JSON list of C-alpha atoms in Angstrom, two decimals:
[
{"chain": "A", "resi": 16, "resn": "MET", "atom": "CA", "xyz": [0.00, 0.00, 0.00]},
{"chain": "A", "resi": 17, "resn": "ILE", "atom": "CA", "xyz": [1.23, 3.51, -0.78]},
{"chain": "A", "resi": 18, "resn": "GLY", "atom": "CA", "xyz": [2.70, 5.02, 2.37]},
{"chain": "A", "resi": 19, "resn": "SER", "atom": "CA", "xyz": [3.40, 1.74, 4.15]},
{"chain": "A", "resi": 20, "resn": "ALA", "atom": "CA", "xyz": [6.86, 3.11, 5.04]},
{"chain": "A", "resi": 21, "resn": "LEU", "atom": "CA", "xyz": [5.05, 5.22, 7.63]},
{"chain": "A", "resi": 22, "resn": "TYR", "atom": "CA", "xyz": [5.06, 2.19, 9.93]},
{"chain": "A", "resi": 23, "resn": "ARG", "atom": "CA", "xyz": [8.52, 1.33, 11.25]},
{"chain": "A", "resi": 24, "resn": "GLN", "atom": "CA", "xyz": [7.73, -1.40, 13.81]},
{"chain": "A", "resi": 25, "resn": "PRO", "atom": "CA", "xyz": [4.13, -2.69, 13.46]},
{"chain": "A", "resi": 26, "resn": "VAL", "atom": "CA", "xyz": [3.20, -5.20, 16.16]},
{"chain": "A", "resi": 27, "resn": "LEU", "atom": "CA", "xyz": [-0.09, -6.94, 16.86]},
{"chain": "A", "resi": 28, "resn": "LEU", "atom": "CA", "xyz": [-2.02, -5.03, 19.50]},
{"chain": "A", "resi": 29, "resn": "ASP", "atom": "CA", "xyz": [-2.38, -7.22, 22.59]},
{"chain": "A", "resi": 30, "resn": "SER", "atom": "CA", "xyz": [-4.45, -6.43, 25.70]},
{"chain": "A", "resi": 31, "resn": "THR", "atom": "CA", "xyz": [-1.93, -8.24, 27.90]},
{"chain": "A", "resi": 32, "resn": "LEU", "atom": "CA", "xyz": [1.36, -7.06, 26.42]},
{"chain": "A", "resi": 33, "resn": "HIS", "atom": "CA", "xyz": [0.09, -3.52, 25.97]},
{"chain": "A", "resi": 34, "resn": "ARG", "atom": "CA", "xyz": [-2.08, -3.23, 29.10]},
{"chain": "A", "resi": 35, "resn": "THR", "atom": "CA", "xyz": [-0.20, -0.12, 30.33]},
{"chain": "A", "resi": 36, "resn": "LYS", "atom": "CA", "xyz": [0.17, 1.64, 26.98]},
{"chain": "A", "resi": 37, "resn": "ARG", "atom": "CA", "xyz": [-1.22, 5.09, 26.31]},
{"chain": "A", "resi": 38, "resn": "LEU", "atom": "CA", "xyz": [-1.88, 6.98, 23.10]},
{"chain": "A", "resi": 39, "resn": "ALA", "atom": "CA", "xyz": [-0.87, 10.61, 22.68]},
{"chain": "A", "resi": 40, "resn": "PRO", "atom": "CA", "xyz": [-2.51, 12.86, 20.06]},
{"chain": "A", "resi": 41, "resn": "LEU", "atom": "CA", "xyz": [-0.74, 12.84, 16.71]},
{"chain": "A", "resi": 42, "resn": "ALA", "atom": "CA", "xyz": [0.90, 16.24, 16.50]},
{"chain": "A", "resi": 43, "resn": "ASP", "atom": "CA", "xyz": [4.36, 15.59, 15.03]},
{"chain": "A", "resi": 44, "resn": "PHE", "atom": "CA", "xyz": [3.79, 14.86, 11.34]},
{"chain": "A", "resi": 45, "resn": "SER", "atom": "CA", "xyz": [7.48, 14.53, 10.55]},
{"chain": "A", "resi": 46, "resn": "ILE", "atom": "CA", "xyz": [6.71, 10.79, 10.59]},
{"chain": "A", "resi": 47, "resn": "ALA", "atom": "CA", "xyz": [5.55, 11.35, 6.99]},
{"chain": "A", "resi": 48, "resn": "ARG", "atom": "CA", "xyz": [8.70, 13.11, 5.80]},
{"chain": "A", "resi": 49, "resn": "HIS", "atom": "CA", "xyz": [9.86, 10.10, 3.75]},
{"chain": "A", "resi": 50, "resn": "LEU", "atom": "CA", "xyz": [6.55, 9.57, 1.94]},
{"chain": "A", "resi": 51, "resn": "HIS", "atom": "CA", "xyz": [6.31, 10.52, -1.73]},
{"chain": "A", "resi": 52, "resn": "ALA", "atom": "CA", "xyz": [2.62, 9.58, -1.87]},
{"chain": "A", "resi": 53, "resn": "VAL", "atom": "CA", "xyz": [0.04, 8.21, 0.53]},
{"chain": "A", "resi": 54, "resn": "ALA", "atom": "CA", "xyz": [-2.95, 5.94, -0.10]},
{"chain": "A", "resi": 55, "resn": "LEU", "atom": "CA", "xyz": [-6.39, 7.49, -0.52]},
{"chain": "A", "resi": 56, "resn": "THR", "atom": "CA", "xyz": [-9.86, 6.00, -0.43]},
{"chain": "A", "resi": 57, "resn": "ALA", "atom": "CA", "xyz": [-12.34, 7.04, -3.09]},
{"chain": "A", "resi": 58, "resn": "ALA", "atom": "CA", "xyz": [-14.47, 8.77, -0.46]},
{"chain": "A", "resi": 59, "resn": "GLU", "atom": "CA", "xyz": [-11.61, 11.24, 0.09]},
{"chain": "A", "resi": 60, "resn": "PHE", "atom": "CA", "xyz": [-11.36, 12.37, -3.54]},
{"chain": "A", "resi": 61, "resn": "PRO", "atom": "CA", "xyz": [-13.65, 15.44, -3.30]},
{"chain": "A", "resi": 62, "resn": "GLN", "atom": "CA", "xyz": [-11.76, 16.99, -0.38]},
{"chain": "A", "resi": 63, "resn": "ALA", "atom": "CA", "xyz": [-8.26, 15.80, -1.30]},
{"chain": "A", "resi": 64, "resn": "SER", "atom": "CA", "xyz": [-8.61, 17.05, -4.88]},
{"chain": "A", "resi": 65, "resn": "LEU", "atom": "CA", "xyz": [-8.82, 20.66, -3.67]},
{"chain": "A", "resi": 66, "resn": "ASP", "atom": "CA", "xyz": [-5.29, 20.51, -2.29]},
{"chain": "A", "resi": 67, "resn": "LEU", "atom": "CA", "xyz": [-3.32, 17.47, -3.51]},
{"chain": "A", "resi": 68, "resn": "PRO", "atom": "CA", "xyz": [-2.79, 15.69, -6.84]},
{"chain": "A", "resi": 69, "resn": "ILE", "atom": "CA", "xyz": [-4.61, 12.33, -6.93]},
{"chain": "A", "resi": 70, "resn": "ILE", "atom": "CA", "xyz": [-2.73, 9.65, -8.84]},
{"chain": "A", "resi": 71, "resn": "PHE", "atom": "CA", "xyz": [-2.89, 5.86, -9.25]},
{"chain": "A", "resi": 72, "resn": "VAL", "atom": "CA", "xyz": [-0.13, 3.29, -8.78]},
{"chain": "A", "resi": 73, "resn": "PRO", "atom": "CA", "xyz": [0.11, -0.43, -9.59]},
{"chain": "A", "resi": 74, "resn": "THR", "atom": "CA", "xyz": [-0.38, -2.64, -6.53]},
{"chain": "A", "resi": 75, "resn": "GLY", "atom": "CA", "xyz": [1.51, -5.67, -7.86]},
{"chain": "A", "resi": 76, "resn": "GLN", "atom": "CA", "xyz": [-1.71, -7.69, -8.00]},
{"chain": "A", "resi": 77, "resn": "ARG", "atom": "CA", "xyz": [-3.59, -8.75, -11.12]},
{"chain": "A", "resi": 78, "resn": "LEU", "atom": "CA", "xyz": [-7.26, -9.20, -11.92]},
{"chain": "A", "resi": 79, "resn": "ALA", "atom": "CA", "xyz": [-8.68, -12.41, -13.40]},
{"chain": "A", "resi": 80, "resn": "ASN", "atom": "CA", "xyz": [-8.25, -10.92, -16.88]},
{"chain": "A", "resi": 81, "resn": "GLY", "atom": "CA", "xyz": [-4.53, -10.42, -16.27]},
{"chain": "A", "resi": 82, "resn": "ARG", "atom": "CA", "xyz": [-4.62, -6.64, -16.03]},
{"chain": "A", "resi": 83, "resn": "ALA", "atom": "CA", "xyz": [-2.50, -5.00, -13.33]},
{"chain": "A", "resi": 84, "resn": "MET", "atom": "CA", "xyz": [-4.52, -3.76, -10.36]},
{"chain": "A", "resi": 85, "resn": "VAL", "atom": "CA", "xyz": [-4.09, -0.17, -9.17]},
{"chain": "A", "resi": 86, "resn": "SER", "atom": "CA", "xyz": [-4.68, 1.89, -6.06]},
{"chain": "A", "resi": 87, "resn": "PRO", "atom": "CA", "xyz": [-5.23, 5.66, -5.69]},
{"chain": "A", "resi": 88, "resn": "GLY", "atom": "CA", "xyz": [-2.99, 7.95, -3.72]},
{"chain": "A", "resi": 89, "resn": "ALA", "atom": "CA", "xyz": [-2.28, 11.58, -2.92]},
{"chain": "A", "resi": 90, "resn": "LEU", "atom": "CA", "xyz": [1.01, 12.94, -4.22]},
{"chain": "A", "resi": 91, "resn": "LEU", "atom": "CA", "xyz": [2.94, 14.68, -1.42]},
{"chain": "A", "resi": 92, "resn": "GLY", "atom": "CA", "xyz": [6.10, 15.74, -3.21]},
{"chain": "A", "resi": 93, "resn": "VAL", "atom": "CA", "xyz": [7.71, 16.18, -6.61]},
{"chain": "A", "resi": 94, "resn": "ALA", "atom": "CA", "xyz": [11.03, 14.60, -5.75]},
{"chain": "A", "resi": 95, "resn": "ALA", "atom": "CA", "xyz": [11.76, 11.61, -3.54]},
{"chain": "A", "resi": 96, "resn": "ALA", "atom": "CA", "xyz": [9.74, 12.49, -0.45]},
{"chain": "A", "resi": 97, "resn": "GLY", "atom": "CA", "xyz": [6.73, 14.38, 0.84]},
{"chain": "A", "resi": 98, "resn": "GLU", "atom": "CA", "xyz": [8.50, 17.17, 2.67]},
{"chain": "A", "resi": 99, "resn": "LEU", "atom": "CA", "xyz": [6.49, 19.68, 0.60]},
{"chain": "A", "resi": 100, "resn": "CYS", "atom": "CA", "xyz": [3.46, 18.99, 2.79]},
{"chain": "A", "resi": 101, "resn": "LEU", "atom": "CA", "xyz": [5.43, 19.53, 5.97]},
{"chain": "A", "resi": 102, "resn": "ASP", "atom": "CA", "xyz": [6.65, 22.63, 7.79]},
{"chain": "A", "resi": 103, "resn": "GLY", "atom": "CA", "xyz": [8.95, 21.08, 10.35]},
{"chain": "A", "resi": 104, "resn": "ALA", "atom": "CA", "xyz": [6.66, 18.85, 12.40]},
{"chain": "A", "resi": 105, "resn": "ARG", "atom": "CA", "xyz": [3.49, 20.65, 11.24]},
{"chain": "A", "resi": 106, "resn": "TRP", "atom": "CA", "xyz": [1.27, 19.30, 8.47]},
{"chain": "A", "resi": 107, "resn": "ASP", "atom": "CA", "xyz": [1.35, 22.10, 5.90]},
{"chain": "A", "resi": 108, "resn": "ALA", "atom": "CA", "xyz": [-1.56, 21.20, 3.64]},
{"chain": "A", "resi": 109, "resn": "ARG", "atom": "CA", "xyz": [-5.29, 21.75, 4.01]},
{"chain": "A", "resi": 110, "resn": "TYR", "atom": "CA", "xyz": [-6.16, 18.08, 3.68]},
{"chain": "A", "resi": 111, "resn": "LEU", "atom": "CA", "xyz": [-4.73, 15.30, 5.85]},
{"chain": "A", "resi": 112, "resn": "PRO", "atom": "CA", "xyz": [-5.34, 11.85, 4.30]},
{"chain": "A", "resi": 113, "resn": "ALA", "atom": "CA", "xyz": [-7.14, 9.26, 6.43]},
{"chain": "A", "resi": 114, "resn": "PHE", "atom": "CA", "xyz": [-4.19, 6.89, 5.97]},
{"chain": "A", "resi": 115, "resn": "ILE", "atom": "CA", "xyz": [-2.15, 9.24, 8.17]},
{"chain": "A", "resi": 116, "resn": "ARG", "atom": "CA", "xyz": [-5.03, 10.10, 10.50]},
{"chain": "A", "resi": 117, "resn": "ARG", "atom": "CA", "xyz": [-5.40, 6.43, 11.48]},
{"chain": "A", "resi": 118, "resn": "TYR", "atom": "CA", "xyz": [-1.75, 6.29, 12.58]},
{"chain": "A", "resi": 119, "resn": "PRO", "atom": "CA", "xyz": [-0.28, 4.58, 14.65]},
{"chain": "A", "resi": 120, "resn": "PHE", "atom": "CA", "xyz": [-2.84, 1.83, 13.97]},
{"chain": "A", "resi": 121, "resn": "LEU", "atom": "CA", "xyz": [-3.44, -0.31, 10.90]},
{"chain": "A", "resi": 122, "resn": "THR", "atom": "CA", "xyz": [-5.09, -3.61, 10.06]},
{"chain": "A", "resi": 123, "resn": "ALA", "atom": "CA", "xyz": [-3.53, -6.55, 8.24]},
{"chain": "A", "resi": 124, "resn": "PRO", "atom": "CA", "xyz": [-4.48, -10.19, 7.53]},
{"chain": "A", "resi": 125, "resn": "LEU", "atom": "CA", "xyz": [-3.71, -12.79, 10.19]},
{"chain": "A", "resi": 126, "resn": "ALA", "atom": "CA", "xyz": [-2.76, -16.33, 9.26]},
{"chain": "A", "resi": 127, "resn": "GLY", "atom": "CA", "xyz": [-5.53, -18.73, 10.20]},
{"chain": "A", "resi": 128, "resn": "SER", "atom": "CA", "xyz": [-8.01, -15.96, 11.00]},
{"chain": "A", "resi": 129, "resn": "GLY", "atom": "CA", "xyz": [-11.04, -14.85, 9.04]},
{"chain": "A", "resi": 130, "resn": "SER", "atom": "CA", "xyz": [-10.73, -11.27, 10.25]},
{"chain": "A", "resi": 131, "resn": "PRO", "atom": "CA", "xyz": [-7.80, -8.85, 10.09]},
{"chain": "A", "resi": 132, "resn": "GLY", "atom": "CA", "xyz": [-5.62, -8.11, 13.07]},
{"chain": "A", "resi": 133, "resn": "VAL", "atom": "CA", "xyz": [-5.09, -4.68, 14.58]},
{"chain": "A", "resi": 134, "resn": "PHE", "atom": "CA", "xyz": [-1.47, -3.55, 14.60]},
{"chain": "A", "resi": 135, "resn": "VAL", "atom": "CA", "xyz": [0.22, -0.55, 16.18]},
{"chain": "A", "resi": 136, "resn": "ASP", "atom": "CA", "xyz": [3.55, 1.10, 15.40]},
{"chain": "A", "resi": 137, "resn": "ALA", "atom": "CA", "xyz": [5.57, 0.32, 18.51]},
{"chain": "A", "resi": 138, "resn": "ALA", "atom": "CA", "xyz": [8.35, 2.64, 17.29]},
{"chain": "A", "resi": 139, "resn": "TRP", "atom": "CA", "xyz": [6.17, 5.75, 17.60]},
{"chain": "A", "resi": 140, "resn": "SER", "atom": "CA", "xyz": [6.97, 7.95, 20.61]},
{"chain": "A", "resi": 141, "resn": "GLY", "atom": "CA", "xyz": [3.26, 8.67, 21.18]},
{"chain": "A", "resi": 142, "resn": "PHE", "atom": "CA", "xyz": [2.66, 4.98, 22.01]},
{"chain": "A", "resi": 143, "resn": "SER", "atom": "CA", "xyz": [4.10, 4.79, 25.50]},
{"chain": "A", "resi": 144, "resn": "ASP", "atom": "CA", "xyz": [3.49, 4.19, 29.20]},
{"chain": "A", "resi": 145, "resn": "GLU", "atom": "CA", "xyz": [3.70, 7.87, 30.11]},
{"chain": "A", "resi": 146, "resn": "ALA", "atom": "CA", "xyz": [1.54, 10.31, 28.15]},
{"chain": "A", "resi": 147, "resn": "GLY", "atom": "CA", "xyz": [-1.88, 10.25, 26.53]},
{"chain": "A", "resi": 148, "resn": "GLU", "atom": "CA", "xyz": [-5.09, 8.28, 26.97]},
{"chain": "A", "resi": 149, "resn": "PRO", "atom": "CA", "xyz": [-4.94, 4.65, 28.16]},
{"chain": "A", "resi": 150, "resn": "LEU", "atom": "CA", "xyz": [-5.84, 1.99, 25.61]},
{"chain": "A", "resi": 151, "resn": "PHE", "atom": "CA", "xyz": [-6.90, -0.70, 28.09]},
{"chain": "A", "resi": 152, "resn": "ALA", "atom": "CA", "xyz": [-8.54, -0.71, 31.50]},
{"chain": "A", "resi": 153, "resn": "ASP", "atom": "CA", "xyz": [-7.00, -2.64, 34.39]},
{"chain": "A", "resi": 154, "resn": "ASP", "atom": "CA", "xyz": [-9.09, -5.70, 33.48]},
{"chain": "A", "resi": 155, "resn": "GLY", "atom": "CA", "xyz": [-7.98, -5.58, 29.83]},
{"chain": "A", "resi": 156, "resn": "ALA", "atom": "CA", "xyz": [-11.21, -4.05, 28.50]},
{"chain": "A", "resi": 157, "resn": "ARG", "atom": "CA", "xyz": [-10.92, -1.53, 25.69]},
{"chain": "A", "resi": 158, "resn": "THR", "atom": "CA", "xyz": [-11.12, 2.11, 26.73]},
{"chain": "A", "resi": 159, "resn": "PRO", "atom": "CA", "xyz": [-13.19, 4.72, 24.84]},
{"chain": "A", "resi": 160, "resn": "ALA", "atom": "CA", "xyz": [-9.97, 6.02, 23.23]},
{"chain": "A", "resi": 161, "resn": "LEU", "atom": "CA", "xyz": [-9.20, 2.60, 21.76]},
{"chain": "A", "resi": 162, "resn": "GLU", "atom": "CA", "xyz": [-12.82, 2.06, 20.69]},
{"chain": "A", "resi": 163, "resn": "ARG", "atom": "CA", "xyz": [-12.72, 5.34, 18.76]},
{"chain": "A", "resi": 164, "resn": "ALA", "atom": "CA", "xyz": [-9.50, 4.30, 17.03]},
{"chain": "A", "resi": 165, "resn": "LEU", "atom": "CA", "xyz": [-10.93, 0.89, 16.14]},
{"chain": "A", "resi": 166, "resn": "GLY", "atom": "CA", "xyz": [-14.10, 2.49, 14.81]},
{"chain": "A", "resi": 167, "resn": "PHE", "atom": "CA", "xyz": [-12.03, 4.69, 12.51]},
{"chain": "A", "resi": 168, "resn": "LEU", "atom": "CA", "xyz": [-10.07, 1.63, 11.33]},
{"chain": "A", "resi": 169, "resn": "ARG", "atom": "CA", "xyz": [-13.30, -0.18, 10.47]},
{"chain": "A", "resi": 170, "resn": "GLU", "atom": "CA", "xyz": [-14.54, 2.81, 8.48]},
{"chain": "A", "resi": 171, "resn": "PHE", "atom": "CA", "xyz": [-11.19, 3.08, 6.67]},
{"chain": "A", "resi": 172, "resn": "ASP", "atom": "CA", "xyz": [-11.18, -0.61, 5.76]},
{"chain": "A", "resi": 173, "resn": "GLU", "atom": "CA", "xyz": [-14.75, -0.43, 4.46]},
{"chain": "A", "resi": 174, "resn": "GLU", "atom": "CA", "xyz": [-13.91, 2.58, 2.30]},
{"chain": "A", "resi": 175, "resn": "ALA", "atom": "CA", "xyz": [-10.77, 0.78, 1.08]},
{"chain": "A", "resi": 176, "resn": "ARG", "atom": "CA", "xyz": [-12.97, -2.16, 0.01]},
{"chain": "A", "resi": 177, "resn": "LYS", "atom": "CA", "xyz": [-15.26, 0.16, -1.96]},
{"chain": "A", "resi": 178, "resn": "THR", "atom": "CA", "xyz": [-12.21, 1.84, -3.48]},
{"chain": "A", "resi": 179, "resn": "ARG", "atom": "CA", "xyz": [-10.92, -1.49, -4.75]},
{"chain": "A", "resi": 180, "resn": "VAL", "atom": "CA", "xyz": [-14.21, -2.06, -6.59]},
{"chain": "A", "resi": 181, "resn": "PHE", "atom": "CA", "xyz": [-13.89, 1.41, -8.12]},
{"chain": "A", "resi": 182, "resn": "CYS", "atom": "CA", "xyz": [-10.31, 0.69, -9.26]},
{"chain": "A", "resi": 183, "resn": "GLU", "atom": "CA", "xyz": [-11.32, -2.67, -10.73]},
{"chain": "A", "resi": 184, "resn": "ARG", "atom": "CA", "xyz": [-13.77, -0.87, -13.01]},
{"chain": "A", "resi": 185, "resn": "LEU", "atom": "CA", "xyz": [-11.05, 1.53, -14.19]},
{"chain": "A", "resi": 186, "resn": "VAL", "atom": "CA", "xyz": [-8.67, -1.34, -14.92]},
{"chain": "A", "resi": 187, "resn": "GLU", "atom": "CA", "xyz": [-11.32, -3.41, -16.70]},
{"chain": "A", "resi": 188, "resn": "HIS", "atom": "CA", "xyz": [-12.01, -0.48, -19.06]},
{"chain": "A", "resi": 189, "resn": "ASP", "atom": "CA", "xyz": [-8.28, 0.27, -19.52]},
{"chain": "A", "resi": 190, "resn": "LEU", "atom": "CA", "xyz": [-8.74, 3.94, -18.59]},
{"chain": "A", "resi": 191, "resn": "LEU", "atom": "CA", "xyz": [-5.32, 4.71, -17.09]},
{"chain": "A", "resi": 192, "resn": "GLU", "atom": "CA", "xyz": [-2.04, 5.74, -18.67]},
{"chain": "A", "resi": 193, "resn": "ASP", "atom": "CA", "xyz": [1.46, 6.61, -17.53]},
{"chain": "A", "resi": 194, "resn": "MET", "atom": "CA", "xyz": [1.81, 10.10, -16.10]},
{"chain": "A", "resi": 195, "resn": "GLN", "atom": "CA", "xyz": [4.81, 12.34, -16.63]},
{"chain": "A", "resi": 196, "resn": "ALA", "atom": "CA", "xyz": [5.19, 16.00, -15.77]},
{"chain": "A", "resi": 197, "resn": "ASP", "atom": "CA", "xyz": [8.37, 18.04, -15.98]},
{"chain": "A", "resi": 198, "resn": "ALA", "atom": "CA", "xyz": [9.24, 21.25, -14.17]},
{"chain": "A", "resi": 199, "resn": "THR", "atom": "CA", "xyz": [12.30, 23.49, -14.43]},
{"chain": "A", "resi": 200, "resn": "LEU", "atom": "CA", "xyz": [13.50, 24.97, -11.15]},
{"chain": "A", "resi": 201, "resn": "PRO", "atom": "CA", "xyz": [15.58, 28.11, -10.61]},
{"chain": "A", "resi": 202, "resn": "GLY", "atom": "CA", "xyz": [19.11, 27.30, -11.68]},
{"chain": "A", "resi": 203, "resn": "GLY", "atom": "CA", "xyz": [17.96, 25.06, -14.50]},
{"chain": "A", "resi": 204, "resn": "GLN", "atom": "CA", "xyz": [17.37, 21.87, -12.52]},
{"chain": "A", "resi": 205, "resn": "THR", "atom": "CA", "xyz": [14.63, 19.70, -14.05]},
{"chain": "A", "resi": 206, "resn": "LEU", "atom": "CA", "xyz": [12.21, 17.74, -11.88]},
{"chain": "A", "resi": 207, "resn": "LYS", "atom": "CA", "xyz": [10.36, 14.77, -13.32]},
{"chain": "A", "resi": 208, "resn": "VAL", "atom": "CA", "xyz": [7.10, 13.62, -11.79]},
{"chain": "A", "resi": 209, "resn": "ASP", "atom": "CA", "xyz": [6.56, 10.12, -13.12]},
{"chain": "A", "resi": 210, "resn": "GLY", "atom": "CA", "xyz": [5.97, 6.52, -12.09]},
{"chain": "A", "resi": 211, "resn": "PHE", "atom": "CA", "xyz": [2.26, 7.11, -11.63]},
{"chain": "A", "resi": 212, "resn": "LEU", "atom": "CA", "xyz": [-0.93, 6.60, -13.61]},
{"chain": "A", "resi": 213, "resn": "THR", "atom": "CA", "xyz": [-3.67, 9.06, -14.52]},
{"chain": "A", "resi": 214, "resn": "LEU", "atom": "CA", "xyz": [-6.91, 8.95, -16.48]},
{"chain": "A", "resi": 215, "resn": "ASN", "atom": "CA", "xyz": [-6.62, 8.73, -20.27]},
{"chain": "A", "resi": 216, "resn": "ALA", "atom": "CA", "xyz": [-9.02, 11.47, -21.37]},
{"chain": "A", "resi": 217, "resn": "ARG", "atom": "CA", "xyz": [-9.64, 10.02, -24.83]},
{"chain": "A", "resi": 218, "resn": "ARG", "atom": "CA", "xyz": [-10.55, 6.53, -23.60]},
{"chain": "A", "resi": 219, "resn": "PHE", "atom": "CA", "xyz": [-12.67, 8.12, -20.86]},
{"chain": "A", "resi": 220, "resn": "ALA", "atom": "CA", "xyz": [-14.61, 10.13, -23.45]},
{"chain": "A", "resi": 221, "resn": "ASP", "atom": "CA", "xyz": [-15.14, 7.01, -25.58]},
{"chain": "A", "resi": 222, "resn": "LEU", "atom": "CA", "xyz": [-16.88, 5.01, -22.84]},
{"chain": "A", "resi": 223, "resn": "PRO", "atom": "CA", "xyz": [-20.23, 3.53, -23.97]},
{"chain": "A", "resi": 224, "resn": "ASP", "atom": "CA", "xyz": [-23.27, 5.58, -23.01]},
{"chain": "A", "resi": 225, "resn": "GLU", "atom": "CA", "xyz": [-24.64, 2.85, -20.76]},
{"chain": "A", "resi": 226, "resn": "VAL", "atom": "CA", "xyz": [-21.38, 2.78, -18.77]},
{"chain": "A", "resi": 227, "resn": "VAL", "atom": "CA", "xyz": [-21.37, 6.57, -18.42]},
{"chain": "A", "resi": 228, "resn": "LEU", "atom": "CA", "xyz": [-24.96, 6.53, -17.15]},
{"chain": "A", "resi": 229, "resn": "ASP", "atom": "CA", "xyz": [-24.21, 3.76, -14.68]},
{"chain": "A", "resi": 230, "resn": "TRP", "atom": "CA", "xyz": [-21.09, 5.54, -13.39]},
{"chain": "A", "resi": 231, "resn": "HIS", "atom": "CA", "xyz": [-23.01, 8.81, -13.10]},
{"chain": "A", "resi": 232, "resn": "ARG", "atom": "CA", "xyz": [-25.60, 7.12, -10.92]},
{"chain": "A", "resi": 233, "resn": "ASN", "atom": "CA", "xyz": [-23.11, 5.29, -8.69]},
{"chain": "A", "resi": 234, "resn": "GLY", "atom": "CA", "xyz": [-20.82, 8.32, -8.21]},
{"chain": "A", "resi": 235, "resn": "MET", "atom": "CA", "xyz": [-17.82, 7.10, -10.20]},
{"chain": "A", "resi": 236, "resn": "LEU", "atom": "CA", "xyz": [-18.00, 9.95, -12.72]},
{"chain": "A", "resi": 237, "resn": "MET", "atom": "CA", "xyz": [-17.72, 12.49, -9.91]},
{"chain": "A", "resi": 238, "resn": "LEU", "atom": "CA", "xyz": [-14.65, 10.69, -8.55]},
{"chain": "A", "resi": 239, "resn": "LEU", "atom": "CA", "xyz": [-12.95, 10.70, -11.94]},
{"chain": "A", "resi": 240, "resn": "HIS", "atom": "CA", "xyz": [-13.67, 14.38, -12.49]},
{"chain": "A", "resi": 241, "resn": "ALA", "atom": "CA", "xyz": [-12.21, 15.10, -9.03]},
{"chain": "A", "resi": 242, "resn": "HIS", "atom": "CA", "xyz": [-9.10, 13.16, -10.01]},
{"chain": "A", "resi": 243, "resn": "GLN", "atom": "CA", "xyz": [-8.77, 15.13, -13.26]},
{"chain": "A", "resi": 244, "resn": "MET", "atom": "CA", "xyz": [-9.14, 18.49, -11.53]},
{"chain": "A", "resi": 245, "resn": "SER", "atom": "CA", "xyz": [-6.69, 17.51, -8.80]},
{"chain": "A", "resi": 246, "resn": "LEU", "atom": "CA", "xyz": [-3.82, 17.22, -11.28]},
{"chain": "A", "resi": 247, "resn": "ALA", "atom": "CA", "xyz": [-3.64, 21.02, -11.41]},
{"chain": "A", "resi": 248, "resn": "ASN", "atom": "CA", "xyz": [-2.20, 20.75, -7.90]},
{"chain": "A", "resi": 249, "resn": "VAL", "atom": "CA", "xyz": [1.05, 19.34, -9.32]},
{"chain": "A", "resi": 250, "resn": "ARG", "atom": "CA", "xyz": [1.87, 22.95, -10.18]},
{"chain": "A", "resi": 251, "resn": "HIS", "atom": "CA", "xyz": [1.27, 23.95, -6.55]},
{"chain": "A", "resi": 252, "resn": "LEU", "atom": "CA", "xyz": [3.71, 21.29, -5.36]},
{"chain": "A", "resi": 253, "resn": "VAL", "atom": "CA", "xyz": [6.31, 22.58, -7.81]},
{"chain": "A", "resi": 254, "resn": "GLU", "atom": "CA", "xyz": [5.76, 26.12, -6.52]},
{"chain": "A", "resi": 255, "resn": "ARG", "atom": "CA", "xyz": [6.30, 24.87, -2.98]},
{"chain": "A", "resi": 256, "resn": "LYS", "atom": "CA", "xyz": [9.51, 23.21, -4.09]},
{"chain": "A", "resi": 257, "resn": "VAL", "atom": "CA", "xyz": [10.71, 26.46, -5.68]},
{"chain": "A", "resi": 258, "resn": "ASN", "atom": "CA", "xyz": [9.91, 28.39, -2.50]},
{"chain": "A", "resi": 259, "resn": "ARG", "atom": "CA", "xyz": [11.79, 25.86, -0.36]},
{"chain": "A", "resi": 260, "resn": "ILE", "atom": "CA", "xyz": [14.84, 26.11, -2.61]},
{"chain": "A", "resi": 261, "resn": "SER", "atom": "CA", "xyz": [14.71, 29.92, -2.48]},
{"chain": "A", "resi": 262, "resn": "LYS", "atom": "CA", "xyz": [14.61, 29.92, 1.33]},
{"chain": "A", "resi": 263, "resn": "GLU", "atom": "CA", "xyz": [17.55, 27.53, 1.54]},
{"chain": "A", "resi": 264, "resn": "ARG", "atom": "CA", "xyz": [19.78, 29.85, -0.49]}
]
């Protein structure tokens, strides 16, 4: 998943091993400084598109027809990392993706289990015995703080499931193409933004009328238009990069 590098030491949350652990509010967003892009769910497209470029990346999986599966993400930088959305430890963008908001928790499949396990990043300083809200009561019961976090995880996973269905439709209709954008910085340095996929406008326009009507009714057309409009934000990321370079001189 895009942004998985956010988690340095994910461990299965355990009411016995982690009985004394507390959770501090996420305030230091420098944890995301190495991320070039972060996963998005389709439900986030309308808000994210106002601030961040929405792109697609191959997941490494394939559909039954052999086509490569994709997943959407928000582009956070135009070079190797997402420092353009950070101002020190502060998140410096209007939209904060849910993938980051769910931190330090995540879910992942468990061998021999029909339901995913809940993991926590044990390397995060906000997961400790000292500060924040307790995760478990003395008897091992979940506290309200943990229940809220688990509720958000369930919502995220459900939206991720819906997003996969959305992406399957895009792949089945072969609507994506390689993206490449170039920008020249002060001093003549050229930045390339590539390695991602975006909507092919011609193939999108050639969709059969019955598909267009169906996608209009189920909301997919709105999502694709949000994706298309969001690509204008690549220019804003380049402008941020130029400003950072100017300040460093």
